[in-house]
Each structure stands twice: as structure tokens, then as C-alpha cells.
Coordinates of C-alpha atoms in Angstrom, one line a residue:
Chain A
M1 CA 39.6 -13.2 -34.4
T2 CA 37.7 -9.7 -34.9
G3 CA 34.1 -11.1 -33.9
W4 CA 32.4 -10.0 -30.8
L5 CA 29.4 -10.5 -29.1
A6 CA 27.4 -7.9 -27.2
I7 CA 24.5 -9.1 -24.8
A8 CA 22.2 -6.1 -25.0
G9 CA 19.5 -5.0 -23.1
L10 CA 16.8 -2.9 -25.0
G11 CA 14.8 -1.5 -22.1
P12 CA 11.0 -1.7 -21.4
G13 CA 10.1 -0.8 -25.0
D14 CA 10.2 2.9 -25.5
P15 CA 13.1 4.1 -27.9
T16 CA 14.0 6.8 -25.4
L17 CA 15.0 4.2 -22.7
V18 CA 17.6 2.7 -25.1
T19 CA 21.0 3.6 -23.9
P20 CA 23.5 5.1 -26.6
E21 CA 26.2 2.2 -25.7
V22 CA 23.5 -0.5 -27.2
T23 CA 22.3 1.6 -30.1
A24 CA 25.9 1.9 -31.2
A25 CA 26.6 -2.1 -30.7
L26 CA 23.4 -2.5 -32.8
A27 CA 24.8 -0.1 -35.6
D28 CA 27.7 -2.0 -35.7
A29 CA 26.6 -5.8 -35.4
T30 CA 26.6 -7.9 -38.5
D31 CA 23.9 -10.4 -36.7
V32 CA 21.0 -9.5 -34.3
I33 CA 19.7 -12.5 -32.5
G34 CA 16.6 -13.0 -30.0
Y35 CA 13.5 -13.7 -29.1
I36 CA 10.9 -12.7 -31.8
P37 CA 9.3 -9.6 -30.5
Y38 CA 12.6 -8.2 -29.3
V39 CA 14.3 -8.6 -32.6
A40 CA 11.3 -6.7 -34.0
R41 CA 12.5 -3.9 -32.3
V42 CA 15.8 -3.6 -34.5
A43 CA 15.4 -1.8 -37.6
P44 CA 16.4 -3.8 -40.6
R45 CA 19.5 -2.4 -42.7
Q46 CA 21.8 -3.7 -45.5
G47 CA 24.6 -5.7 -44.0
L48 CA 22.5 -6.7 -40.8
T49 CA 21.0 -10.3 -40.5
L50 CA 18.1 -10.7 -38.2
H51 CA 17.8 -14.1 -36.5
P52 CA 14.6 -14.2 -34.7
S53 CA 13.8 -17.2 -32.7
D54 CA 10.9 -18.6 -30.3
N55 CA 10.7 -18.5 -26.6
R56 CA 12.1 -21.1 -24.6
V57 CA 15.3 -21.9 -26.6
E58 CA 17.5 -19.6 -24.7
L59 CA 20.6 -21.9 -24.7
D60 CA 20.3 -22.9 -28.5
R61 CA 20.2 -18.9 -29.3
A62 CA 23.0 -18.4 -26.9
A63 CA 25.1 -21.0 -28.3
H64 CA 24.3 -19.8 -32.0
A65 CA 25.2 -16.2 -31.0
L66 CA 28.7 -17.7 -29.6
Q67 CA 29.1 -19.7 -32.7
L68 CA 28.8 -16.6 -35.1
A69 CA 31.2 -14.5 -33.0
A70 CA 33.7 -17.4 -33.2
Q71 CA 33.3 -17.2 -37.2
G72 CA 34.1 -13.5 -36.7
R73 CA 30.9 -11.9 -36.7
R74 CA 29.8 -8.8 -34.9
V75 CA 26.6 -10.1 -32.9
A76 CA 24.2 -8.5 -30.8
I77 CA 22.1 -10.9 -28.6
V78 CA 19.2 -8.9 -27.3
S79 CA 16.7 -9.0 -24.4
S80 CA 14.2 -6.5 -23.2
G81 CA 15.0 -4.7 -20.1
D82 CA 18.5 -5.4 -18.7
P83 CA 20.0 -8.7 -20.1
G84 CA 21.4 -9.7 -16.7
V85 CA 18.2 -9.5 -14.9
F86 CA 16.0 -13.0 -15.7
A87 CA 17.1 -12.6 -19.4
M88 CA 19.8 -13.7 -22.1
A89 CA 23.3 -12.9 -20.0
A90 CA 23.0 -16.0 -17.8
A91 CA 21.7 -18.2 -20.7
V92 CA 24.6 -17.2 -22.7
F93 CA 27.3 -17.8 -20.0
E94 CA 25.7 -21.3 -19.3
A95 CA 26.4 -22.1 -23.0
L96 CA 29.6 -20.6 -22.9
E97 CA 30.6 -23.2 -20.0
A98 CA 29.3 -26.2 -21.9
G99 CA 30.7 -25.2 -25.2
P100 CA 34.2 -25.6 -26.8
S101 CA 37.0 -24.1 -25.0
E102 CA 38.0 -21.8 -27.7
W103 CA 35.0 -19.7 -27.1
L104 CA 36.6 -18.5 -24.0
D105 CA 38.8 -16.4 -26.1
L106 CA 35.8 -14.5 -27.5
D107 CA 35.3 -10.6 -26.8
I108 CA 31.7 -10.8 -24.9
R109 CA 30.4 -7.6 -23.3
V110 CA 27.3 -7.2 -21.3
L111 CA 25.3 -3.7 -22.1
P112 CA 22.9 -3.1 -19.3
G113 CA 19.5 -1.7 -19.9
I114 CA 16.4 -0.3 -18.0
T115 CA 15.0 -3.2 -16.4
A116 CA 11.2 -3.4 -16.2
M117 CA 11.2 -3.1 -12.3
L118 CA 12.8 0.2 -12.8
A119 CA 10.5 1.4 -15.7
A120 CA 7.6 0.3 -13.7
S121 CA 8.8 2.2 -10.3
A122 CA 9.6 5.2 -12.2
R123 CA 6.0 5.4 -13.7
A124 CA 4.5 4.8 -10.3
G125 CA 6.6 6.9 -8.0
A126 CA 9.4 5.2 -6.2
P127 CA 8.4 2.0 -4.5
L128 CA 11.8 0.7 -4.5
G129 CA 13.2 3.7 -2.9
H130 CA 14.1 1.4 0.2
D131 CA 15.5 -2.3 0.2
F132 CA 13.7 -4.4 -2.1
C133 CA 14.0 -7.7 -3.9
A134 CA 13.4 -9.2 -7.4
I135 CA 11.6 -12.7 -7.7
N136 CA 11.0 -14.6 -11.1
L137 CA 7.9 -16.3 -10.5
S138 CA 8.4 -18.6 -13.6
D139 CA 8.9 -22.2 -12.4
N140 CA 10.2 -23.3 -15.6
L141 CA 13.6 -23.5 -13.7
K142 CA 13.1 -23.7 -10.3
P143 CA 11.1 -25.5 -7.8
W144 CA 8.0 -24.0 -6.9
S145 CA 8.8 -24.7 -3.1
L146 CA 12.0 -22.3 -3.5
I147 CA 9.8 -19.3 -4.9
E148 CA 7.2 -19.6 -2.0
R149 CA 10.0 -20.1 0.6
R150 CA 11.7 -17.0 -0.9
V151 CA 8.5 -15.0 -0.8
R152 CA 7.9 -15.9 2.8
L153 CA 11.5 -14.8 3.9
A154 CA 11.1 -11.5 1.6
A155 CA 8.0 -10.7 3.4
E156 CA 9.6 -11.2 6.8
A157 CA 12.4 -9.2 5.9
D158 CA 10.0 -6.3 4.9
F159 CA 11.4 -6.1 1.6
A160 CA 9.5 -4.5 -1.3
I161 CA 9.2 -7.1 -3.9
A162 CA 9.4 -7.0 -7.6
F163 CA 8.1 -10.0 -9.3
Y164 CA 9.0 -10.9 -12.9
N165 CA 7.0 -13.2 -15.1
P166 CA 4.0 -13.3 -13.0
R167 CA 1.6 -15.2 -15.0
S168 CA 1.8 -17.5 -18.0
K169 CA -0.8 -20.4 -19.3
A170 CA 1.1 -23.0 -17.6
R171 CA 0.8 -21.6 -14.2
A172 CA -2.8 -20.1 -13.8
D173 CA -2.9 -20.4 -10.0
A174 CA 0.5 -19.4 -9.2
L175 CA 0.1 -15.7 -8.5
A176 CA -3.0 -16.4 -6.5
R177 CA -1.2 -18.8 -4.1
I178 CA 1.6 -16.0 -4.2
F179 CA -1.1 -13.4 -2.7
D180 CA -2.5 -15.7 -0.4
L181 CA 0.7 -16.2 1.0
L182 CA 1.6 -12.5 1.2
R183 CA -1.8 -12.0 2.9
E184 CA -0.8 -14.5 5.8
T185 CA 1.9 -12.0 6.9
C186 CA 1.4 -8.8 5.6
R187 CA -1.4 -6.2 6.3
D188 CA -4.6 -5.9 4.2
D189 CA -3.8 -2.4 2.9
R190 CA -0.1 -3.1 1.7
P191 CA -0.3 -1.7 -1.9
V192 CA 0.3 -3.7 -4.8
L193 CA 1.5 -2.0 -8.4
F194 CA 0.2 -3.7 -11.6
A195 CA 2.3 -2.1 -14.3
R196 CA 1.7 -3.6 -17.7
A197 CA 3.6 -3.1 -20.9
V198 CA 5.4 0.0 -19.4
S199 CA 6.8 2.8 -21.7
T200 CA 4.6 1.2 -24.9
P201 CA 1.3 2.5 -26.0
E202 CA -0.6 -0.3 -24.2
E203 CA 0.9 1.0 -20.7
T204 CA -1.5 0.6 -18.0
L205 CA -1.1 1.2 -14.2
G206 CA -3.1 0.3 -11.1
I207 CA -2.6 0.0 -7.5
V208 CA -4.7 -2.1 -5.2
A209 CA -4.5 -3.0 -1.5
L210 CA -3.3 -6.6 -1.1
T211 CA -6.5 -7.8 0.1
N212 CA -8.0 -7.0 -3.2
A213 CA -5.1 -8.2 -5.6
R214 CA -6.0 -11.0 -7.8
A215 CA -4.1 -13.2 -10.3
E216 CA -6.5 -11.7 -13.1
M217 CA -5.1 -8.5 -12.8
A218 CA -2.0 -9.7 -14.3
D219 CA -0.7 -11.0 -17.8
M220 CA 2.4 -12.1 -19.3
R221 CA 3.2 -8.5 -19.9
T222 CA 2.7 -7.3 -16.1
M223 CA 5.3 -6.1 -13.6
I224 CA 3.9 -6.5 -10.0
I225 CA 5.7 -4.5 -6.9
V226 CA 4.5 -5.2 -3.7
G227 CA 5.2 -2.5 -1.4
S228 CA 7.2 -2.9 2.0
S229 CA 5.1 -1.9 5.3
L230 CA 6.4 1.5 4.7
T231 CA 5.3 1.9 1.2
R232 CA 3.1 5.0 0.9
I233 CA 0.4 6.6 -1.7
I234 CA 0.1 10.1 -2.2
E235 CA -3.3 10.8 -4.0
R236 CA -3.3 13.9 -6.4
P237 CA -5.4 15.1 -9.2
A238 CA -3.0 13.4 -12.0
G239 CA -3.2 10.3 -10.5
P240 CA -1.5 8.7 -6.9
I241 CA 2.1 8.4 -6.5
L242 CA 3.3 5.1 -5.0
Y243 CA 6.7 5.4 -2.9
T244 CA 8.8 3.8 0.1
P245 CA 10.4 6.3 2.0
R246 CA 14.2 6.6 2.8
S247 CA 13.8 6.3 6.6
A248 CA 12.9 3.3 8.5
P249 CA 11.9 3.4 12.2
Chain B
M1 CA 1.4 26.5 -14.9
T2 CA 4.2 25.3 -17.3
G3 CA 6.9 24.1 -15.0
W4 CA 7.7 20.8 -14.2
L5 CA 10.3 18.5 -12.4
A6 CA 11.9 15.5 -13.8
I7 CA 13.7 13.4 -11.5
A8 CA 16.4 12.0 -13.5
G9 CA 18.9 9.1 -13.3
L10 CA 22.5 10.0 -15.0
G11 CA 23.4 6.2 -14.8
P12 CA 26.7 5.2 -13.4
G13 CA 29.0 7.6 -15.1
D14 CA 29.7 6.7 -18.9
P15 CA 27.8 9.2 -21.0
T16 CA 26.8 6.2 -23.3
L17 CA 24.8 4.9 -20.4
V18 CA 22.6 8.2 -20.3
T19 CA 19.1 7.4 -21.6
P20 CA 17.8 9.7 -24.6
E21 CA 14.9 10.3 -22.5
V22 CA 17.0 12.0 -19.8
T23 CA 19.6 13.7 -22.0
A24 CA 16.2 15.3 -23.7
A25 CA 14.8 16.4 -20.4
L26 CA 18.3 17.9 -19.6
A27 CA 18.3 19.8 -23.0
D28 CA 15.2 21.5 -22.2
A29 CA 15.4 22.2 -18.1
T30 CA 16.0 25.8 -17.2
D31 CA 17.6 24.5 -13.7
V32 CA 19.5 21.5 -13.0
I33 CA 19.6 20.4 -9.1
G34 CA 21.6 17.8 -7.2
Y35 CA 24.7 16.6 -5.1
I36 CA 27.9 18.4 -6.5
P37 CA 29.5 15.8 -8.2
Y38 CA 26.1 14.5 -10.2
V39 CA 25.6 18.2 -11.2
A40 CA 29.2 18.5 -12.5
R41 CA 28.2 15.7 -15.0
V42 CA 25.5 18.3 -16.9
A43 CA 27.3 20.3 -19.4
P44 CA 26.5 24.1 -18.7
R45 CA 24.8 26.2 -21.4
Q46 CA 22.9 29.4 -21.7
G47 CA 19.7 29.4 -20.1
L48 CA 20.5 26.7 -17.6
T49 CA 21.0 27.3 -14.1
L50 CA 22.9 24.8 -12.5
H51 CA 22.4 24.5 -8.4
P52 CA 24.9 21.9 -7.0
S53 CA 24.3 21.2 -3.2
D54 CA 26.3 19.1 -0.5
N55 CA 25.6 15.7 0.4
R56 CA 22.9 14.6 3.1
V57 CA 20.5 17.7 2.5
E58 CA 18.4 15.7 0.2
L59 CA 15.1 17.0 1.7
D60 CA 16.0 20.7 1.4
R61 CA 17.2 20.1 -2.2
A62 CA 13.9 18.3 -2.8
A63 CA 12.0 21.2 -1.5
H64 CA 14.0 23.7 -3.6
A65 CA 13.2 21.8 -6.7
L66 CA 9.4 21.6 -6.0
Q67 CA 9.3 25.3 -5.4
L68 CA 11.4 26.2 -8.6
A69 CA 8.7 24.0 -10.6
A70 CA 5.8 25.8 -8.8
Q71 CA 7.3 29.1 -10.4
G72 CA 7.3 27.6 -13.6
R73 CA 10.7 26.8 -14.3
R74 CA 11.7 23.4 -15.9
V75 CA 13.6 21.4 -13.5
A76 CA 15.9 18.6 -13.6
I77 CA 16.9 17.1 -10.3
V78 CA 19.7 14.7 -11.0
S79 CA 21.0 11.4 -9.3
S80 CA 23.7 9.2 -10.2
G81 CA 22.3 5.4 -11.4
D82 CA 18.4 5.4 -11.1
P83 CA 16.8 8.0 -9.1
G84 CA 14.4 5.4 -7.4
V85 CA 17.0 3.2 -6.1
F86 CA 18.5 4.7 -3.1
A87 CA 18.6 8.2 -4.6
M88 CA 16.5 11.3 -5.1
A89 CA 12.8 10.3 -6.2
A90 CA 11.9 9.1 -2.4
A91 CA 13.4 12.4 -0.9
V92 CA 11.3 14.4 -3.5
F93 CA 8.1 12.3 -2.5
E94 CA 8.7 12.8 1.0
A95 CA 9.1 16.7 0.4
L96 CA 5.9 16.6 -1.5
E97 CA 4.0 15.1 1.2
A98 CA 5.0 17.7 3.6
G99 CA 4.7 20.7 1.3
P100 CA 1.8 22.8 0.4
S101 CA -1.0 21.3 -1.5
E102 CA -0.6 23.2 -4.5
W103 CA 2.5 21.1 -5.2
L104 CA 0.0 17.9 -5.9
D105 CA -0.9 19.9 -8.9
L106 CA 2.9 19.8 -10.3
D107 CA 4.2 17.8 -13.2
I108 CA 6.4 15.5 -11.9
R109 CA 8.1 12.5 -14.1
V110 CA 10.8 10.1 -12.9
L111 CA 13.0 9.2 -15.7
P112 CA 14.9 6.0 -14.7
G113 CA 18.4 5.2 -15.3
I114 CA 21.1 2.4 -15.2
T115 CA 21.5 2.0 -11.3
A116 CA 24.9 0.8 -9.9
M117 CA 24.1 -3.0 -9.4
L118 CA 23.1 -3.4 -13.1
A119 CA 26.2 -1.8 -14.4
A120 CA 28.3 -3.9 -12.2
S121 CA 26.5 -7.0 -12.7
A122 CA 27.1 -6.6 -16.5
R123 CA 31.0 -5.8 -16.2
A124 CA 31.2 -8.5 -14.1
G125 CA 29.0 -11.1 -16.0
A126 CA 25.3 -11.8 -14.7
P127 CA 25.5 -12.3 -10.9
L128 CA 22.0 -11.0 -10.7
G129 CA 20.8 -13.5 -13.3
H130 CA 18.3 -15.3 -10.7
D131 CA 16.5 -14.0 -7.7
F132 CA 18.2 -11.3 -5.8
C133 CA 17.9 -8.4 -3.5
A134 CA 19.3 -4.8 -2.9
I135 CA 20.3 -3.4 0.5
N136 CA 21.4 0.2 1.3
L137 CA 24.2 -0.5 4.1
S138 CA 23.9 3.3 5.4
D139 CA 22.5 3.4 8.8
N140 CA 21.7 6.8 8.5
L141 CA 18.2 6.5 8.2
K142 CA 17.3 3.2 9.6
P143 CA 18.4 1.2 12.6
W144 CA 21.5 -1.0 12.1
S145 CA 19.5 -4.0 13.6
L146 CA 17.1 -4.0 10.6
I147 CA 20.2 -4.1 8.2
E148 CA 21.5 -7.2 9.9
R149 CA 18.1 -8.7 10.0
R150 CA 17.5 -8.2 6.3
V151 CA 21.0 -9.5 5.6
R152 CA 20.3 -12.8 7.5
L153 CA 17.0 -13.4 5.9
A154 CA 18.5 -12.8 2.4
A155 CA 21.0 -15.1 3.1
E156 CA 18.6 -17.6 4.4
A157 CA 16.6 -17.0 1.1
D158 CA 19.6 -17.7 -0.9
F159 CA 19.5 -14.2 -2.7
A160 CA 22.3 -12.8 -4.5
I161 CA 22.8 -9.4 -2.6
A162 CA 23.8 -6.1 -3.9
F163 CA 24.9 -4.0 -1.1
Y164 CA 24.8 0.1 -1.9
N165 CA 26.9 2.5 0.0
P166 CA 28.9 -0.3 1.6
R167 CA 31.3 2.1 3.6
S168 CA 31.6 5.5 5.2
K169 CA 34.1 7.2 7.5
A170 CA 31.3 7.1 10.1
R171 CA 30.8 3.7 9.9
A172 CA 34.0 2.0 9.6
D173 CA 33.2 -1.4 11.0
A174 CA 30.0 -1.8 9.7
L175 CA 31.0 -3.8 6.2
A176 CA 33.3 -6.1 8.4
R177 CA 30.3 -7.0 10.7
I178 CA 28.2 -8.0 7.5
F179 CA 30.7 -10.2 6.0
D180 CA 31.0 -11.8 9.6
L181 CA 27.4 -12.3 9.4
L182 CA 27.4 -14.0 5.8
R183 CA 30.3 -16.0 7.0
E184 CA 28.1 -17.6 9.6
T185 CA 25.7 -19.1 7.0
C186 CA 27.3 -19.0 3.8
R187 CA 30.3 -21.3 2.4
D188 CA 33.8 -20.1 2.4
D189 CA 33.8 -20.0 -1.3
R190 CA 30.9 -17.9 -1.9
P191 CA 32.0 -15.0 -4.4
V192 CA 32.0 -11.5 -3.5
L193 CA 32.3 -8.7 -6.2
F194 CA 33.8 -5.4 -5.5
A195 CA 33.0 -3.1 -8.1
R196 CA 34.3 0.4 -8.0
A197 CA 33.4 3.2 -10.1
V198 CA 31.9 1.2 -13.0
S199 CA 32.1 2.6 -16.0
T200 CA 34.3 5.5 -15.2
P201 CA 38.3 6.0 -15.9
E202 CA 38.7 4.8 -12.5
E203 CA 37.0 1.5 -12.9
T204 CA 38.4 -1.4 -11.0
L205 CA 36.9 -4.9 -10.7
G206 CA 37.6 -7.5 -8.2
I207 CA 36.1 -10.8 -7.2
V208 CA 37.3 -12.8 -3.9
A209 CA 35.9 -15.6 -2.1
L210 CA 33.8 -14.5 1.3
T211 CA 36.5 -16.0 3.4
N212 CA 38.6 -13.5 2.0
A213 CA 36.4 -10.4 1.6
R214 CA 37.7 -7.5 3.7
A215 CA 35.9 -4.2 4.4
E216 CA 39.2 -2.3 3.2
M217 CA 38.7 -3.6 -0.2
A218 CA 35.5 -1.1 -0.4
D219 CA 35.2 2.4 -0.4
M220 CA 32.5 4.8 -0.9
R221 CA 32.3 4.4 -4.9
T222 CA 32.4 0.4 -4.5
M223 CA 29.4 -1.6 -5.2
I224 CA 29.3 -5.0 -3.6
I225 CA 27.6 -8.1 -4.9
V226 CA 27.6 -11.4 -3.1
G227 CA 26.6 -14.3 -5.1
S228 CA 24.1 -16.6 -4.4
S229 CA 24.9 -20.6 -3.5
L230 CA 24.9 -21.1 -7.1
T231 CA 26.8 -18.3 -8.3
R232 CA 29.8 -19.5 -10.7
I233 CA 33.3 -18.2 -12.1
I234 CA 34.2 -18.8 -15.7
E235 CA 38.0 -18.5 -15.9
R236 CA 39.1 -17.2 -19.2
P237 CA 42.2 -15.5 -20.3
A238 CA 40.5 -11.9 -20.6
G239 CA 39.3 -12.2 -17.0
P240 CA 36.8 -14.1 -14.9
I241 CA 33.1 -14.1 -15.7
L242 CA 30.9 -14.1 -12.7
Y243 CA 27.2 -15.3 -13.1
T244 CA 24.1 -16.9 -11.6
P245 CA 22.8 -19.7 -13.7
R246 CA 18.9 -19.3 -14.5
S247 CA 18.3 -22.8 -13.1
A248 CA 17.9 -23.7 -9.5
P249 CA 17.7 -27.3 -8.2

């Protein structure tokens, strides 16, 4: 068997944030599989078949990738950001466990990428410079009560918090509830970063105090980072820097 | 003023995990500053001055970088992994706040990198595939009581937990105390990943049940990831895959 499956992270959008490891895997692949806008980031070439698919079919997509690799194809399944953070890697391993035992002999590699919170943090300064957590606000695959519980405990632990998937049409009021919940325990001036489409031509960055944070400030392309109690803003002519010092008292 | 300061992440070690953005900044820099082993990863060339410095002088190093940039030099200050995660970015911003106001006009950029937990997670599978947190176990800059408190709350929130800097000579028993603390609330079979020197020739990976986790299994080059209650192991001929499913009940 000469096929393989690379679960590759394309980073946040800018081609200069794609690792050479991923670029090499894409150059050697016979098939690229993924959500439509991510596959669109891979340049077509002779000998490469692109398989764009719709959102929310992650398990079908993963099984398809495993099938092709089992047939001897060299398959890259692509995510934006890092494939191991709220992306395709976990879906592939779920499909692997549910699939035929022959798949356990496949050559499968996960190729890391720059995940959205690291890209957003870099653009804003260093809000994740001290202990932090990452929470996916999508409740497609977990109960809302668990999300609320984690947010409460994260605030109690005084983590900076990176929120992935903060907003979708199906959950219009969810983010507003999260901000309300944070306002119960955090000071009004806690800084909140809204980083949209980081590293793309549509990039926007905004920092507001928690008391002014509104769900409408985010859309599906926004990453939100709520600072810890120590997160600070340095004002300067070129724009503010948001960072969390390394020391805690 | 034509100088600039790029706070650049070199990734975990393998050159194919350095982003093209960082490679371009290093090619254009006149000065590279950083901890000795990280500066050693930058190839010398004519016109480039390397400034390796010892560990634990982060603020001096940051001020030096800002001074050089203010003199018109093109300066890259390098960290392994991502500069915004327990690395040089926060130190630079601390030095910036403490320094002369002219420094506020400097061109400063943070260039993200593949941080250790993403590299370790990719090698092992996808243990960070669901909500997770990152905790620095070094107590140089924060009280030990805060570390214990965060670990307790993170376990209560059922995050997967990535531990940076789990071990040093100065804190021989700290990691042992963390494992004891986790054993109070987590099941004995909770998987613990010890990922050492990931993506380098010295890479080793080991997964043990929490009940068998020992501080001696880690050294200063080890990243530890403790799974959530849902983290699973898939056994296969080429070695186990550790992953956290996307769904929570």
C-alpha cells in the first residue's frame, strides 16, 4: 500500500503562514479534500483532483479521505488554521474508529498549522502570553450547559479565553449570553478582542471593554479573545497593543 | 526611522515547520536576538549580526532589541514555537511599556509560529480536538498557589490540558504534585501524553494512564498533554493515536 492521508492545516489565510511541510504535502498529493473555501485555497494542477464539500459533512468527508488513501491515493484533507483545533483531525479519527479494520494500517499524518487564536493574538500583540484556554462556542456537538459551565470555570481560573466559532445564524443569542455571563464575574474594563478574517484582505481588529462587548461585533469569520484580569493595553500612534504580562502577583 | 522589530516564532524545531513569513523576516534582518539555542537555529550570513543570550534575561534581551530597532536596525527577536505563547512577545511589550516613549513609534510585528502543544498534538493525533487550556508550570513569575488553583479548575471544567515547562531543576517535585492533584478528580485511566523534543531528531512520544504518570517521565524539553474525560486511544500497528472527539454528551 503506497497511499497516505495528510490532515493538513492551511493557517488563517495568508499564504506566507502555510508551513513548508504542508506545501510539500499538497505538491505530492493526488487528491485534496475539504470544505469548499479551504479547497479553493489550493492551486489546481495536472494530476491533482480537488474534492470540495459542503460544511457539516465532516464525517462523510473524513471517510471519503480514508477510502481514497486505502485505494493507494495520496490524500490531503485540509482545514484552515490547525487541523487539531476544532477542525478535521478529530473527525478523521472518529471515522477511522468507525471504519473497517484495514484502515488501521494506513499512513496517516497530522500536519500542524497556525490556528486562528495564534494569528489573532499576534496581530493584536500577545493577549495569550500567560495561561489561557480555547472554547468552541458552537453547540452543534455539545450541550449549551457544558459551554456555560466551562466559561464560568475559565473566568474563575482567570484564564485569557479564546472563543472559536462565536456566532452563527442558528445561535443568534448565544454570544450575548456568554458576554452576560462574563460580566457577572469580570470587571467592566476587561479587554475583548474581535479579530475578523485575520491575515486576509478583509482583516479587521477591534478591542472594546467587556461592558461594551456586543454579539453583533462578531460574525462567522471572527475570533474573540477575552483577556485575563492582567491583560493590558498599550496605546500608541499605530494602534493599541493588547498583551498579557508574563508575571502574575 | 526605517528600523523594525519582528518578534518571530521558529516553531518546534523542524525547518519545514517555520512559516515563510518568518523565513522572509530573518532574510531581511540585520540583527537576530534570542536565547542561545534558538539563535543557533538561524543560519549566519554576511550583514547579519547574531546576538545569543542566556536564559532568564528576557527583559534585558527585549530592551536590547527595542534599542537596536530605534537605531534603525532591522531586528528579529526569536523564540521557539509561537512568540505569543509563554515566549518573547509579552516580554517585549513589558519592556516597551517601561521604556522611553519614542519606542511607541517603532514598527513592531509579531510573527506567529507552530507552538509546542500544536506540534505535540499533531504527532500524537488530536488530543486538543475539543476545548482545552494551556498552563505554564514554571513558577518563576507566578505563585505556585495560582498554578494549583488553575489546574483544579481546568480539571473541573474537563478541559484537555497542555502543560508547558513542566520540569526544571529548581522545581523537582512540582510536576509530581500536579499529577497527584489531577488524580484527586480524574479517573485513573485518563491518558497523559509526554512529547519530548517534537519534530527534532531526539523526538520521543509516550502515552501513559494518569495513574502511572511520573514526574521523571518529563524533562525541560517535554510538553505534557493530559486528555479530557473523553480523550480516547486508537491502537494500531504503527503506534497509538490519541484524540479527543468533537462531540460531548
